[in-house]
PDB file of C-alpha atoms in Angstrom:
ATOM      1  CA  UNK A   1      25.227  27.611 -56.572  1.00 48.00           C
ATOM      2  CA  UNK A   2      23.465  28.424 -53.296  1.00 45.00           C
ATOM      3  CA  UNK A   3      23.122  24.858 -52.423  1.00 46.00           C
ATOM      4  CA  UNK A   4      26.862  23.934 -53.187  1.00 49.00           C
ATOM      5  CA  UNK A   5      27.452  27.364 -50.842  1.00 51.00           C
ATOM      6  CA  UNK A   6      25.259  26.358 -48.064  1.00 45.00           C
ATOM      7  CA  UNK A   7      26.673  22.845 -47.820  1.00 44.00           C
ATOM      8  CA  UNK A   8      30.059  23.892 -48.101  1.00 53.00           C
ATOM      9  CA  UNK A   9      29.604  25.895 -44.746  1.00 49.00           C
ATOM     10  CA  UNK A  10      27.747  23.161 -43.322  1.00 47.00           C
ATOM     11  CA  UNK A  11      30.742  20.832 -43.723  1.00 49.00           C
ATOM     12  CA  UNK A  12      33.082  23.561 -42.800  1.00 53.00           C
ATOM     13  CA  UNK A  13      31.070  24.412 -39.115  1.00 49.00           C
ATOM     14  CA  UNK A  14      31.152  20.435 -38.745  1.00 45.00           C
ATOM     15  CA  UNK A  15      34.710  20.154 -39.434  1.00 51.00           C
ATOM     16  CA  UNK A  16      35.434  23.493 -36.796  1.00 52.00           C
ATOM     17  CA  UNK A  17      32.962  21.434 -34.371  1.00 52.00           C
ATOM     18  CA  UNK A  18      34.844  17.925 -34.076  1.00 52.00           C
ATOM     19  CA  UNK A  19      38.142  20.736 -34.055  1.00 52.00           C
ATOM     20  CA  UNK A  20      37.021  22.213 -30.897  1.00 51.00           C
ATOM     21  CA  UNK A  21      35.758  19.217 -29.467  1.00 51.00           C
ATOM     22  CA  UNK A  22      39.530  17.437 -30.038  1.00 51.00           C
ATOM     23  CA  UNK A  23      41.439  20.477 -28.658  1.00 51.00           C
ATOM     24  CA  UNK A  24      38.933  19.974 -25.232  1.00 53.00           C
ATOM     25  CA  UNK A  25      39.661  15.999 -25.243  1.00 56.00           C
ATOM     26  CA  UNK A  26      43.251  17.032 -25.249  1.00 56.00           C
ATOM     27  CA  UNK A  27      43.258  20.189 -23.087  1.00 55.00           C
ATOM     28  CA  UNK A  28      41.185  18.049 -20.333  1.00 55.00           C
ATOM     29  CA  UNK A  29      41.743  14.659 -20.655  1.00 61.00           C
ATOM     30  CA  UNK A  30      39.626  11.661 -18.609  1.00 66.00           C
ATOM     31  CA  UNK A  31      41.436  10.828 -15.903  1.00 72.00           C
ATOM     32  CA  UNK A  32      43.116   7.609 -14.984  1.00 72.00           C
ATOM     33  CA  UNK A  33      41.070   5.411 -13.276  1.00 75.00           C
ATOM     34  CA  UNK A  34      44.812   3.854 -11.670  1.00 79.00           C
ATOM     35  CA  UNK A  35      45.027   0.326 -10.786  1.00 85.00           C
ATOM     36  CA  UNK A  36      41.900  -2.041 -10.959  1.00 88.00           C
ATOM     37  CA  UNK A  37      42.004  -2.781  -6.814  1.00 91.00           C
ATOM     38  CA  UNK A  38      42.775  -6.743  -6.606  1.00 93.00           C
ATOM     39  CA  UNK A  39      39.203  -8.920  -5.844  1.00 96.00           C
ATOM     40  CA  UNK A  40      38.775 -10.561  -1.922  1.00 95.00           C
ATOM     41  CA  UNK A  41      39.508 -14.210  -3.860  1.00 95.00           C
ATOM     42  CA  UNK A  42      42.977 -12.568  -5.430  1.00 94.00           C
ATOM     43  CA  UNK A  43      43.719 -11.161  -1.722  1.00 96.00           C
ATOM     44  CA  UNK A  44      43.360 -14.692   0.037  1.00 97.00           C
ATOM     45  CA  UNK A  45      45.399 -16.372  -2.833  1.00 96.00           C
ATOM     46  CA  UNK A  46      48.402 -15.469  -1.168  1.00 97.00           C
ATOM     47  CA  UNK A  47      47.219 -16.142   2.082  1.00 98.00           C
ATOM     48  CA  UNK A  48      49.152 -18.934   3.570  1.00 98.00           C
ATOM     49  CA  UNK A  49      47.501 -22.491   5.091  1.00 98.00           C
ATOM     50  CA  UNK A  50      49.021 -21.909   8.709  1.00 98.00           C
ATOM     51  CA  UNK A  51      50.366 -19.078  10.890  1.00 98.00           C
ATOM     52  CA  UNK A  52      52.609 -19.590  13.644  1.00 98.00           C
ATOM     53  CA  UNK A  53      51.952 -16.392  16.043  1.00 98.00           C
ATOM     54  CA  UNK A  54      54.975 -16.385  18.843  1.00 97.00           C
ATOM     55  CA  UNK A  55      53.156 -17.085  22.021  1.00 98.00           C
ATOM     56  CA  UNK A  56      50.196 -18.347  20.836  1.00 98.00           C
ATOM     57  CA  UNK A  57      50.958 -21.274  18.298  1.00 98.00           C
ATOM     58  CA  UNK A  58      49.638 -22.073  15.177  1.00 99.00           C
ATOM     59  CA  UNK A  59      46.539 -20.513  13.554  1.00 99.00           C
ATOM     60  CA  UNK A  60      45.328 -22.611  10.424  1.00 99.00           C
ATOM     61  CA  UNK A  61      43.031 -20.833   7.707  1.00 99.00           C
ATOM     62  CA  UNK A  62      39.550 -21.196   7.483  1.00 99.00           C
ATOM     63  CA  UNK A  63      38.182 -20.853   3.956  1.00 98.00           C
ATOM     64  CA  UNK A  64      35.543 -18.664   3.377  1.00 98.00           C
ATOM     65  CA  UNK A  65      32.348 -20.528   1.870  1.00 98.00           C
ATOM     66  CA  UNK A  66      28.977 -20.836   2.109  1.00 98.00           C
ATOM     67  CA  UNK A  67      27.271 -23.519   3.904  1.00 98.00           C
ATOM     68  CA  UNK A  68      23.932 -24.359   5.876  1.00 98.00           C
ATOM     69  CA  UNK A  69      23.953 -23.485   9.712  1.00 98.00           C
ATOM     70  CA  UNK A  70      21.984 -24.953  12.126  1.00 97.00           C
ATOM     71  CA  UNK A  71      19.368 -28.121  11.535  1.00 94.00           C
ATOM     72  CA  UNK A  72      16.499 -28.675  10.188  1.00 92.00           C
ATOM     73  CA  UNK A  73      15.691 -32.148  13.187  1.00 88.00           C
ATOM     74  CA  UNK A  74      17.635 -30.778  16.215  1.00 85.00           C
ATOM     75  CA  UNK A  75      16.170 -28.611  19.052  1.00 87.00           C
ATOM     76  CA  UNK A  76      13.995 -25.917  18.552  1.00 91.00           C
ATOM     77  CA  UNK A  77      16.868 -23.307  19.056  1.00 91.00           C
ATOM     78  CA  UNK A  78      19.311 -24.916  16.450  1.00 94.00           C
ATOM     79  CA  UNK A  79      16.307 -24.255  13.507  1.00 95.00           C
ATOM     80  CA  UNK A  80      16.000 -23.627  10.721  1.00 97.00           C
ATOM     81  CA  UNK A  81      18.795 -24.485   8.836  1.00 97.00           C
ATOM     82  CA  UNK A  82      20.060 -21.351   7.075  1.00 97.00           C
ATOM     83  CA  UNK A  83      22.689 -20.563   4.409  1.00 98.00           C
ATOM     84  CA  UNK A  84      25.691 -18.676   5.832  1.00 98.00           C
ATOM     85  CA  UNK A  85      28.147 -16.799   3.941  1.00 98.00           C
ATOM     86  CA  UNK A  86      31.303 -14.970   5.035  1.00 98.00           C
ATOM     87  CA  UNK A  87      32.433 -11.920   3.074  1.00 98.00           C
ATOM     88  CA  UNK A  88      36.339 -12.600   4.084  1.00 98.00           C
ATOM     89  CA  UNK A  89      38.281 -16.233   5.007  1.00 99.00           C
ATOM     90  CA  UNK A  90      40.184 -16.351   8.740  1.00 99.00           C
ATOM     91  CA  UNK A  91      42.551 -17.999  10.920  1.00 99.00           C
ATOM     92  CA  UNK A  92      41.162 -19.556  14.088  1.00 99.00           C
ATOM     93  CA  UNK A  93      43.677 -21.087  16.899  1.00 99.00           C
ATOM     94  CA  UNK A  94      44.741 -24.723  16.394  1.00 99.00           C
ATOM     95  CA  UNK A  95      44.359 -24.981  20.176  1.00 99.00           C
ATOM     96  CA  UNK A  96      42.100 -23.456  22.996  1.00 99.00           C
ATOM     97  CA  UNK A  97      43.932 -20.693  24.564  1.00 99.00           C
ATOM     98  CA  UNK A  98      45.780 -22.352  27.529  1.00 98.00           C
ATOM     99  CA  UNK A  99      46.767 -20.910  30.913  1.00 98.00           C
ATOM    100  CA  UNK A 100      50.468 -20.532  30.129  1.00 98.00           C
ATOM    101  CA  UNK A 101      49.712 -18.597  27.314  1.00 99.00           C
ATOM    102  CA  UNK A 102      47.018 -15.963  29.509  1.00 99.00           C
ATOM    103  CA  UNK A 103      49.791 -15.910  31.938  1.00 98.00           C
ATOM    104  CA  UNK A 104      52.378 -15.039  29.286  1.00 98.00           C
ATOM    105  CA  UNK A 105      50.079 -12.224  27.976  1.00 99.00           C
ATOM    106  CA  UNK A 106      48.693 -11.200  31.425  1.00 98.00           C
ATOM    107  CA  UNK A 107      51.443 -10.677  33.780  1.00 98.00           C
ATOM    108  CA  UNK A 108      51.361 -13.687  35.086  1.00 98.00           C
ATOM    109  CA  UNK A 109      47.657 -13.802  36.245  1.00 97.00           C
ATOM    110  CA  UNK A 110      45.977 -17.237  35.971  1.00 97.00           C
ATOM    111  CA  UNK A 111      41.942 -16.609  36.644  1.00 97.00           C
ATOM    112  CA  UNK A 112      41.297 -20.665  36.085  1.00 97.00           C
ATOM    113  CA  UNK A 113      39.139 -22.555  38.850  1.00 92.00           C
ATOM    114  CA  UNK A 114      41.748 -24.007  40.992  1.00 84.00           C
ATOM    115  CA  UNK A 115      39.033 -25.850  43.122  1.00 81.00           C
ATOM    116  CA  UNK A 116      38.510 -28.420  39.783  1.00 76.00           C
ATOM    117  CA  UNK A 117      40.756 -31.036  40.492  1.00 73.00           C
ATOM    118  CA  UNK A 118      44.189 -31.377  38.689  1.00 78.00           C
ATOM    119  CA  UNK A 119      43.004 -27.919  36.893  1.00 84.00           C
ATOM    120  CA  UNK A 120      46.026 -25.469  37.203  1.00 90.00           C
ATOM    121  CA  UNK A 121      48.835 -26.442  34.301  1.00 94.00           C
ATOM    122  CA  UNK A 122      50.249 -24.124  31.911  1.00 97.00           C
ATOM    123  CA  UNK A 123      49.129 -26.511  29.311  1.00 97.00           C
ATOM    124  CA  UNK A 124      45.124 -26.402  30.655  1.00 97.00           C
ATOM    125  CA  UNK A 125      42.901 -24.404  28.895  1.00 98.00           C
ATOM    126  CA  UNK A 126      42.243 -21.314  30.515  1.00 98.00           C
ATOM    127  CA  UNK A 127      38.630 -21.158  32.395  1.00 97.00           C
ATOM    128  CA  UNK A 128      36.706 -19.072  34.738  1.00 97.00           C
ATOM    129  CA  UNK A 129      36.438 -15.974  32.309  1.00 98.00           C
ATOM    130  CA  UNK A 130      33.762 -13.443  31.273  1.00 99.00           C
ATOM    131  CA  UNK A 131      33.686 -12.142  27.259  1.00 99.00           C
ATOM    132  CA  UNK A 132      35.348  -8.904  28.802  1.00 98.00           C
ATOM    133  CA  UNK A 133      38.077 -10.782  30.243  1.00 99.00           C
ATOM    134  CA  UNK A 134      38.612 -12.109  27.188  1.00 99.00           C
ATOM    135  CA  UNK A 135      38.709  -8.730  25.439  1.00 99.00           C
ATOM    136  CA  UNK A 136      41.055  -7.585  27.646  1.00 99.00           C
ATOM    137  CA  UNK A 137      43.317 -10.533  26.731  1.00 99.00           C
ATOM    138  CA  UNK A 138      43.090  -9.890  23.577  1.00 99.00           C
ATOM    139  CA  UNK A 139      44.335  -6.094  23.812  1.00 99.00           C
ATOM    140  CA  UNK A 140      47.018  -7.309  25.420  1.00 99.00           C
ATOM    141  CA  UNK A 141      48.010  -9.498  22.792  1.00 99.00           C
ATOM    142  CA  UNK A 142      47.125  -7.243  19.869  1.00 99.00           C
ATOM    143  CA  UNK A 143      49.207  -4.862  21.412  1.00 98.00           C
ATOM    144  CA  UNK A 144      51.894  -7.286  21.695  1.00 98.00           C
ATOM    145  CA  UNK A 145      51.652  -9.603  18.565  1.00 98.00           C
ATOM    146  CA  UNK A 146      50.848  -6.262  16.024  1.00 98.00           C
ATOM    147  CA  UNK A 147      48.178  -8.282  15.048  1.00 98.00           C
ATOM    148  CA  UNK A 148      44.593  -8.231  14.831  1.00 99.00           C
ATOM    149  CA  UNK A 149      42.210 -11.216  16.710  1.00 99.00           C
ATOM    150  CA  UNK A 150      38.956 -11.520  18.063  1.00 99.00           C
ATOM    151  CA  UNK A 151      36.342 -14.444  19.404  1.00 99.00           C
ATOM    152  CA  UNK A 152      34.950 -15.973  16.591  1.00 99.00           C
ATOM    153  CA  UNK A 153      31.673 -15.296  15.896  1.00 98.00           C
ATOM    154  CA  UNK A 154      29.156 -17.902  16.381  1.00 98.00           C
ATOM    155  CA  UNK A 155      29.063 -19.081  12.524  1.00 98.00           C
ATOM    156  CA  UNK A 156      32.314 -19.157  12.558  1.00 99.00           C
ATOM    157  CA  UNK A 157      32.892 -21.412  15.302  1.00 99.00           C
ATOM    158  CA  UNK A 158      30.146 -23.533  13.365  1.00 99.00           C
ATOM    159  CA  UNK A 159      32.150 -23.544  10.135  1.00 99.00           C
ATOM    160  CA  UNK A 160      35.543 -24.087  11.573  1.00 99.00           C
ATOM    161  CA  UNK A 161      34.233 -26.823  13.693  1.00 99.00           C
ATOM    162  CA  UNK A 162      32.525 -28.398  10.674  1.00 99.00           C
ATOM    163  CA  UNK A 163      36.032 -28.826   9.267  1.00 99.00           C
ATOM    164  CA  UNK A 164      35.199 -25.729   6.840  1.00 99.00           C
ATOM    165  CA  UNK A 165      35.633 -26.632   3.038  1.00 98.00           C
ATOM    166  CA  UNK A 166      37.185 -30.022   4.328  1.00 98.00           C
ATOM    167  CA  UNK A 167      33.854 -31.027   6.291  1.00 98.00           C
ATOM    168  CA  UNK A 168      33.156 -34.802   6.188  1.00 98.00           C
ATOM    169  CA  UNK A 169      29.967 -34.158   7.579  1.00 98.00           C
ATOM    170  CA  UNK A 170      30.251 -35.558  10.822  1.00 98.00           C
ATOM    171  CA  UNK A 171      28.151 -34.978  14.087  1.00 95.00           C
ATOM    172  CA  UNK A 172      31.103 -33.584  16.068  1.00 97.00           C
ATOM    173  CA  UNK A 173      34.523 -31.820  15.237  1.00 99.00           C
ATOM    174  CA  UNK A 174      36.753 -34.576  13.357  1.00 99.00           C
ATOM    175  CA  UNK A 175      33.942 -37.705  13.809  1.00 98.00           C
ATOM    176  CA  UNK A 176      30.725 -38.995  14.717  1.00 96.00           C
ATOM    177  CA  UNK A 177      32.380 -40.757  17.437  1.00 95.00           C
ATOM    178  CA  UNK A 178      32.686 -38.887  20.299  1.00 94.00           C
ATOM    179  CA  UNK A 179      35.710 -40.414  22.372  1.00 95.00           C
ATOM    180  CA  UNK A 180      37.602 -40.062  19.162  1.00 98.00           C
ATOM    181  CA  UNK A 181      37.850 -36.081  19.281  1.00 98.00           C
ATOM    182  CA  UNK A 182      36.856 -34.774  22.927  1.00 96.00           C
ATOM    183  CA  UNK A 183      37.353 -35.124  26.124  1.00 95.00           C
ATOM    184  CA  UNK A 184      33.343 -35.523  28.019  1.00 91.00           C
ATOM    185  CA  UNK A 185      31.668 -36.601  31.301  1.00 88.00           C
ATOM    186  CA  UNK A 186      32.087 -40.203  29.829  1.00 87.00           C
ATOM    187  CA  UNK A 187      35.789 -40.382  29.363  1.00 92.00           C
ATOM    188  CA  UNK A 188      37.298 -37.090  31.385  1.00 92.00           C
ATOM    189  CA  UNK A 189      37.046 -38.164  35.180  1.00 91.00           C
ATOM    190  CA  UNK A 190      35.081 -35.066  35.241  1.00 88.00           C
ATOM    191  CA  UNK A 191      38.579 -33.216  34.947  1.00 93.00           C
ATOM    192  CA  UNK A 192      39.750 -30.686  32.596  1.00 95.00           C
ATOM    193  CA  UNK A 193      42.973 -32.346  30.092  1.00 96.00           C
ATOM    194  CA  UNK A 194      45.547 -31.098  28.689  1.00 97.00           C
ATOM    195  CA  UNK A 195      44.887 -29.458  24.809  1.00 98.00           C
ATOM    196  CA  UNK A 196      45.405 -31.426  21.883  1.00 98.00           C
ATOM    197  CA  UNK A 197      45.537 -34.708  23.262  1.00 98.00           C
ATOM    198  CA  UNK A 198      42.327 -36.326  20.939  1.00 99.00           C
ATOM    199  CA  UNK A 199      42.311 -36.077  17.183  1.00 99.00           C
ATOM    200  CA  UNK A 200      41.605 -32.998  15.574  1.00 99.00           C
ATOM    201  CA  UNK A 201      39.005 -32.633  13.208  1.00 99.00           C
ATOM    202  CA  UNK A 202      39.253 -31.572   9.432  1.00 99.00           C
ATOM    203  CA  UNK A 203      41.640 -28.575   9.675  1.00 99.00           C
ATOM    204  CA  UNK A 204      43.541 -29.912  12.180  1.00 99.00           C
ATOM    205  CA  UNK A 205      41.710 -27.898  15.052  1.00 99.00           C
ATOM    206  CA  UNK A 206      42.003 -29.908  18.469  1.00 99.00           C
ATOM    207  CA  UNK A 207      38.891 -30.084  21.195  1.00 99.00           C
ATOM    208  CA  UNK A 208      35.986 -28.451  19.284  1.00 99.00           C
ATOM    209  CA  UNK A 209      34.281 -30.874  20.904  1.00 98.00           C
ATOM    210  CA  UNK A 210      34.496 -31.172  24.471  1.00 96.00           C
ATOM    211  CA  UNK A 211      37.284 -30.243  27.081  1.00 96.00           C
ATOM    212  CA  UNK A 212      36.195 -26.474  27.285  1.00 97.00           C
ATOM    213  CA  UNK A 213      33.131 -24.742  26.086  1.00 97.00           C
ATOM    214  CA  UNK A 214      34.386 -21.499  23.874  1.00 99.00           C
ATOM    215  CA  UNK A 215      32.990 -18.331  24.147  1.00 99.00           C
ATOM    216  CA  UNK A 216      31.700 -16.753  20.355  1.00 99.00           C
ATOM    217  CA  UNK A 217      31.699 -13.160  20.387  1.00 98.00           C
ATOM    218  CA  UNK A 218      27.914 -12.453  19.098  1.00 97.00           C
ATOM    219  CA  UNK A 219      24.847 -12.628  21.384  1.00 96.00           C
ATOM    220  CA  UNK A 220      22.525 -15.537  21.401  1.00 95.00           C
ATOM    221  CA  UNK A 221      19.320 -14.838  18.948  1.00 93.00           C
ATOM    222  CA  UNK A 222      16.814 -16.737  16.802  1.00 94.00           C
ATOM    223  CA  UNK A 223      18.514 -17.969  13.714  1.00 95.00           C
ATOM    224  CA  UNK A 224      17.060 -16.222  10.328  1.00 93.00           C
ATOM    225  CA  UNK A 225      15.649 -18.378   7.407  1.00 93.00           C
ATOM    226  CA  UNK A 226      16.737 -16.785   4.663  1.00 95.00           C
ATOM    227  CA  UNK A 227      20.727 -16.233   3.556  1.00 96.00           C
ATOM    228  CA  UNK A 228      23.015 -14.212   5.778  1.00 96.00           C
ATOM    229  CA  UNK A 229      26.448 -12.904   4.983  1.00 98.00           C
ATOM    230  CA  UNK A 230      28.637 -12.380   8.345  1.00 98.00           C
ATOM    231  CA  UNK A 231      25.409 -13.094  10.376  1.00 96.00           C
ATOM    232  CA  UNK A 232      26.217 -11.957  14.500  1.00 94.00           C
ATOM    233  CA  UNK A 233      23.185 -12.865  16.691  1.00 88.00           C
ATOM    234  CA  UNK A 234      21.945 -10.232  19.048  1.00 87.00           C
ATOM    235  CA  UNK A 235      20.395 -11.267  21.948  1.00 88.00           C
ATOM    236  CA  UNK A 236      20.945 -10.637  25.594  1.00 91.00           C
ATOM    237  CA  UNK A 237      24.046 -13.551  26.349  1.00 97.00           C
ATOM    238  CA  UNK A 238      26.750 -14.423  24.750  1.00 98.00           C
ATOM    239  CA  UNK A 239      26.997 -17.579  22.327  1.00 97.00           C
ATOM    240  CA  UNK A 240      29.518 -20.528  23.569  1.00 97.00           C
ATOM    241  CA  UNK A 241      29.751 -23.621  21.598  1.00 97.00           C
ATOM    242  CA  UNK A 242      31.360 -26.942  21.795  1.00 97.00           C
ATOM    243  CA  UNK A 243      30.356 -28.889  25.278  1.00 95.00           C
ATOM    244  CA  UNK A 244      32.755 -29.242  27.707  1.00 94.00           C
ATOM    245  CA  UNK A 245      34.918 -32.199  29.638  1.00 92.00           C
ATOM    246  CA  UNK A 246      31.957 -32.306  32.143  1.00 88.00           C
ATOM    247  CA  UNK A 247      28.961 -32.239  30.132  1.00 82.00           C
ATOM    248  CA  UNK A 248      26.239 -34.909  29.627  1.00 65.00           C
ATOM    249  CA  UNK A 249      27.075 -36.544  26.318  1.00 49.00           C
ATOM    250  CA  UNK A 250      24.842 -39.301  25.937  1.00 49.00           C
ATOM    251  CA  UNK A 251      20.844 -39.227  27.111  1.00 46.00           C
ATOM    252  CA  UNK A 252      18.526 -36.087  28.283  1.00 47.00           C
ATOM    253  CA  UNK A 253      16.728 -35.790  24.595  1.00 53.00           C
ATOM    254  CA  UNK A 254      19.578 -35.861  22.097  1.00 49.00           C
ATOM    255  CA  UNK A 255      22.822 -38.505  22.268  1.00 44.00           C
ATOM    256  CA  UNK A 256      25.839 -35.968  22.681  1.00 57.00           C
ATOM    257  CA  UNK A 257      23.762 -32.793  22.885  1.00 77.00           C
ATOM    258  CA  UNK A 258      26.462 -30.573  24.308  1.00 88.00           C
ATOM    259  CA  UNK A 259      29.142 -31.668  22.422  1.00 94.00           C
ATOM    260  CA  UNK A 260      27.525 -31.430  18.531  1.00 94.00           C
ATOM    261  CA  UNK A 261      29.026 -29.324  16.016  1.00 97.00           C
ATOM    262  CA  UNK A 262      25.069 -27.653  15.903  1.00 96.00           C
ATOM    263  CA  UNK A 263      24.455 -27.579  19.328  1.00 94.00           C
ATOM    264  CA  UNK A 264      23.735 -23.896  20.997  1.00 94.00           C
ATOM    265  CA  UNK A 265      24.454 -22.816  24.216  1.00 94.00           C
ATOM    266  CA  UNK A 266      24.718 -19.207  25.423  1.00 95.00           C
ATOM    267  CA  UNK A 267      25.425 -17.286  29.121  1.00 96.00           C
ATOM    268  CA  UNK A 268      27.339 -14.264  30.721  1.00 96.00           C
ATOM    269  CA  UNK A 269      29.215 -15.710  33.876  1.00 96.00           C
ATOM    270  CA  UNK A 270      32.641 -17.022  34.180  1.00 98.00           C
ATOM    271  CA  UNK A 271      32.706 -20.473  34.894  1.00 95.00           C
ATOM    272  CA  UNK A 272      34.986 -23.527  35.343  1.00 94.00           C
ATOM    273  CA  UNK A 273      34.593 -25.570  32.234  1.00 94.00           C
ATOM    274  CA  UNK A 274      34.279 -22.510  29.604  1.00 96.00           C
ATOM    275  CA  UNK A 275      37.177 -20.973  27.938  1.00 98.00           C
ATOM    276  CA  UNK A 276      37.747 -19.909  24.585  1.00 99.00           C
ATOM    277  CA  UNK A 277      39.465 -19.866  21.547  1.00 99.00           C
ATOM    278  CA  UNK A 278      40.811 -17.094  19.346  1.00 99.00           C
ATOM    279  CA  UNK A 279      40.302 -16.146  15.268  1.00 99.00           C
ATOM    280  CA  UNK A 280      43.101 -13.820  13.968  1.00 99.00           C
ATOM    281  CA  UNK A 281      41.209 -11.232  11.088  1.00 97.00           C
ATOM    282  CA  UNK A 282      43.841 -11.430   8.283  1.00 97.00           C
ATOM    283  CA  UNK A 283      47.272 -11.915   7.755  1.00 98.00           C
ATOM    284  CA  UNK A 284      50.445  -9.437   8.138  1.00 97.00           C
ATOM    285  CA  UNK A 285      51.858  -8.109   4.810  1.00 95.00           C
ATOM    286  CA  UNK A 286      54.889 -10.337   6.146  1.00 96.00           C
ATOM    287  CA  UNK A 287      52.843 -13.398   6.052  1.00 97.00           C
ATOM    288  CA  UNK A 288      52.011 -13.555   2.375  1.00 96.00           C
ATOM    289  CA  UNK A 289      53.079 -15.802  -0.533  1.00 96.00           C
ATOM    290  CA  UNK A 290      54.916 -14.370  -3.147  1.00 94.00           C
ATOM    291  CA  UNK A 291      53.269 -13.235  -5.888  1.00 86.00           C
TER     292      UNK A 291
END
């Protein structure tokens, strides 16, 4: 019968169809997408707690969170409060960067005010520098360490100073008392100390508060309401955070202005009670946990 004719082709040209299409699958086959590349969270799994970098100490890990920058009561310049994310964790330096070490990575060459009194000793942080000298330090260092470092950025200097995922919530770095963690006009002698001689705050950092004022290596801008991710302020100076050894910590319009974990401060000149601190990016392969 015609109809019995007709369908047989039809089922034949379908069967010659999916033929075709099977011999193309095979002759040209999808390729392999390879390896599903591991997530940022899998990455910093193996990251370890602390880093010991030869010449410059220990560097402990800052977890990467979110949390809310800046205050919603403070000065005009520390509002609003704002969510901050960061899109990778870090290291930051348990300690200020001291003048032994800048000497060690610098030939020698020790810029620190020596007209401060009692402030030339290898174990001083190192003062009197500009954000470019600090870049050039950190060449040097780079080039000598094979690793990779820079100023932290002003949120991160927030966060790490916070005690990061380990904050307590207190006013400055390790405590809402101030003689506690940091050396200030009310306890110094108006002279710079040693590093690491006051309690550190929730990651073990030491003189977040107080001592030294650290550069950040952003520009000083109007914070932004809504939720930033690896936020860097762009204004004409340069952020530096912390208050320093002779800064007013109790009166003028807030008790401890200088020396809060919120409190914003920015500038471009080399003076004798700023210095800085360093973040190291990531880890070397030869750093990681096993897997």
């Amino acid at each position: 019968m015609k109809t019995n004719r007709f369908f047989n082709k039809y089922i034949t040209a379908v069967f010659a169809a999916a033929a075709l299409l099977w011999l193309a699958s095979c002759e040209n086959p999808e390729p392999d997408p390879g390896p599903v590349p591991p997530t940022q969270d899998e990455i910093e799994a193996r990251w370890p707690e602390k880093i010991t970098v030869d010449g410059l100490g220990d560097f402990v890990k800052v977890q990467r969170d979110t949390f809310t920058m800046g205050s919603s009561n403070g000065p005009v310049d520390e509002q609003p409060a704002h969510d901050v994310a960061f899109s990778a964790s870090y290291y930051m330096g348990v300690f200020e960067v001291t003048q032994g070490q800048w000497k060690a990575f610098m030939n020698g060459e020790n810029p620190s005010d020596s007209e401060v009194e009692g402030s030339i000793h290898d174990s001083i942080p190192v003062n009197n520098v500009t954000v470019s000298d600090v870049q050039k330090f950190i060449e040097a260092v780079e080039s000598q360490t094979g690793r990779d470092f820079d100023l932290p950025t002003e949120a991160q200097w927030e966060w790490a100073a916070m005690g990061g995922v380990k904050s307590q919530g207190y006013e400055y770095a390790g405590s809402n008392n101030l003689d506690d963690v940091a050396w200030y006009i009310g306890n110094s002698d108006e002279m710079i100390q040693k590093v690491g001689k006051k309690a550190p705050n929730e990651l073990g950092l030491y003189d977040m508060s107080g001592n030294v004022s650290e550069w950040c290596s952003d520009r000083n801008g109007k914070y932004a309401s809504a939720l930033q991710t690896d936020p860097k302020g762009s204004g004409s100076d340069y952020n530096y955070r912390g208050g320093a050894f002779d800064d007013i910590a109790i009166g003028a319009d807030v008790p401890g202005k200088t020396c809060r974990i919120k409190a914003r401060a920015a500038g471009s000149q080399a003076t004798y009670n700023r210095g800085f601190r360093l973040i190291m990016v990531a880890p070397l392969d030869s750093d990681l946990l096993p897997e």
